[in-house]
């Protein structure tokens, strides 16, 4: 009688260990999937906001007929000249005034070719890696 109850409890313990191992493996797989989903979400968030910033800057550039200074004033550039403007943004993509507080930067660089201003707008992370880059054109004096 004792041998019979020992074998049943041993079998139950073995089944319990197998179930716990199975759930541990499933939990590890789920954690990996959730971590990867978070990474994709962050990348999408950055790309979406960088695209909106670039499009907004391009529209202002076109609206002001390629005038970088007016575009910089309208969008609140931290640094600007006749050919280039630099904008700084925090981690939430809100405008900040200094490079020390900046997590992202957007650069607007203008060139003139055949009576047309061409602007290259580039949004970069703090480490210098580019997130979004677009080129737009505005007719000079239109």
C-alpha atoms as one frame of an Amber mdcrd trajectory, in Angstrom:
protein
   0.000   0.000   0.000   2.834   2.424   0.741   4.514   1.718  -2.589   1.331
   2.443  -4.451   0.847   5.904  -2.855   4.521   6.790  -3.354   4.371   6.097
  -7.067   1.207   8.190  -7.424   2.716  11.155  -5.578   5.930  10.817  -7.590
   3.927  10.878 -10.802   1.954  13.907  -9.630   5.184  15.729  -8.712   6.672
  14.938 -12.124   3.552  16.249 -13.900   3.634  19.404 -11.785   7.289  20.033
 -12.649   6.568  19.579 -16.362   3.653  22.043 -16.197   5.766  24.634 -14.339
   8.588  24.283 -16.894   6.089  24.623 -19.742   4.632  27.829 -18.260   8.121
  29.214 -17.621   9.045  28.686 -21.278   5.797  30.314 -22.405   6.419  33.282
 -20.077   9.944  33.738 -21.473   8.618  33.716 -25.040   5.890  36.238 -24.122
   8.424  38.564 -22.473  10.567  38.502 -25.610   7.547  39.267 -27.805   6.445
  42.139 -25.529   9.956  43.618 -25.490  10.104  43.476 -29.273   6.647  45.085
 -29.542   7.796  47.921 -27.240  10.845  48.485 -29.440   8.678  48.625 -32.584
   6.268  50.999 -30.839   9.097  53.374 -29.866  10.529  53.301 -33.383   7.107
  54.021 -34.875   6.547  56.863 -32.422   9.855  58.487 -33.383   9.286  58.044
 -37.108   5.732  59.392 -36.938   6.708  62.507 -34.981   9.809  63.125 -37.111
   7.681  62.896 -40.257   5.172  65.402 -38.885   7.986  67.822 -37.975   9.540
  67.506 -41.447   6.230  68.013 -43.216   5.389  71.034 -41.068   8.781  72.586
 -41.775   8.475  71.868 -45.506   5.037  73.485 -45.670   6.286  76.604 -43.888
   9.323  76.723 -46.185   7.040  76.623 -49.233   4.575  79.116 -47.750   7.368
  81.640 -47.166   8.763  81.088 -50.697  11.982  79.534 -49.437  12.770  82.165
 -46.797  14.637  80.285 -44.060  14.580  83.149 -41.543  10.780  83.505 -41.713
  10.393  79.731 -41.489  12.739  79.636 -38.495  10.834  82.435 -36.744   7.482
  80.750 -37.351   8.631  77.356 -36.061  10.812  78.664 -33.226  14.324  77.762
 -34.332  17.115  77.830 -31.779  19.677  78.854 -34.398  19.084  80.373 -37.832
  20.792  82.118 -40.726  19.793  82.885 -44.300  20.713  79.369 -45.445  20.266
  77.143 -42.388  18.038  76.730 -39.337  18.359  74.311 -36.434  15.478  73.293
 -34.164  15.763  71.346 -30.893  13.187  69.009 -29.368  12.909  67.071 -26.120
  12.175  63.349 -25.826   8.440  64.135 -26.138   9.050  66.091 -29.384   8.203
  69.403 -27.719  10.374  72.353 -28.684  13.277  73.181 -26.337  15.585  76.185
 -26.445  19.037  74.678 -26.013  21.072  71.783 -27.306  21.699  70.628 -23.715
  17.991  69.854 -23.223  17.557  68.416 -26.720  16.965  64.763 -27.475  16.170
  65.358 -31.159  17.242  68.058 -33.602  15.877  69.155 -36.949  18.051  70.922
 -39.498  16.744  72.915 -42.471  19.411  73.598 -45.105  18.599  75.668 -48.205
  20.316  75.790 -51.603  19.488  77.810 -54.732  19.453  76.186 -58.158  17.871
  77.536 -61.384  15.669  80.029 -59.557  14.332  77.379 -57.182  15.150  77.036
 -53.507  15.679  73.467 -52.422  15.576  72.561 -48.751  16.869  69.423 -47.097
  15.119  68.824 -43.779  16.689  66.227 -41.506  15.520  65.039 -38.070  18.227
  63.327 -36.001  18.526  61.733 -32.592  20.920  63.057 -29.977  23.550  60.544
 -31.107  23.416  61.909 -34.675  21.521  59.046 -36.302  18.934  60.249 -38.798
  15.264  59.377 -38.267  13.673  61.179 -41.202  15.046  63.196 -44.109  13.037
  64.945 -46.827  13.745  67.354 -49.641  11.346  70.058 -50.793  11.409  72.957
 -53.233  10.014  76.491 -53.336  10.109  78.837 -56.304  12.125  81.964 -55.580
   9.938  85.063 -55.407   6.715  83.227 -56.282
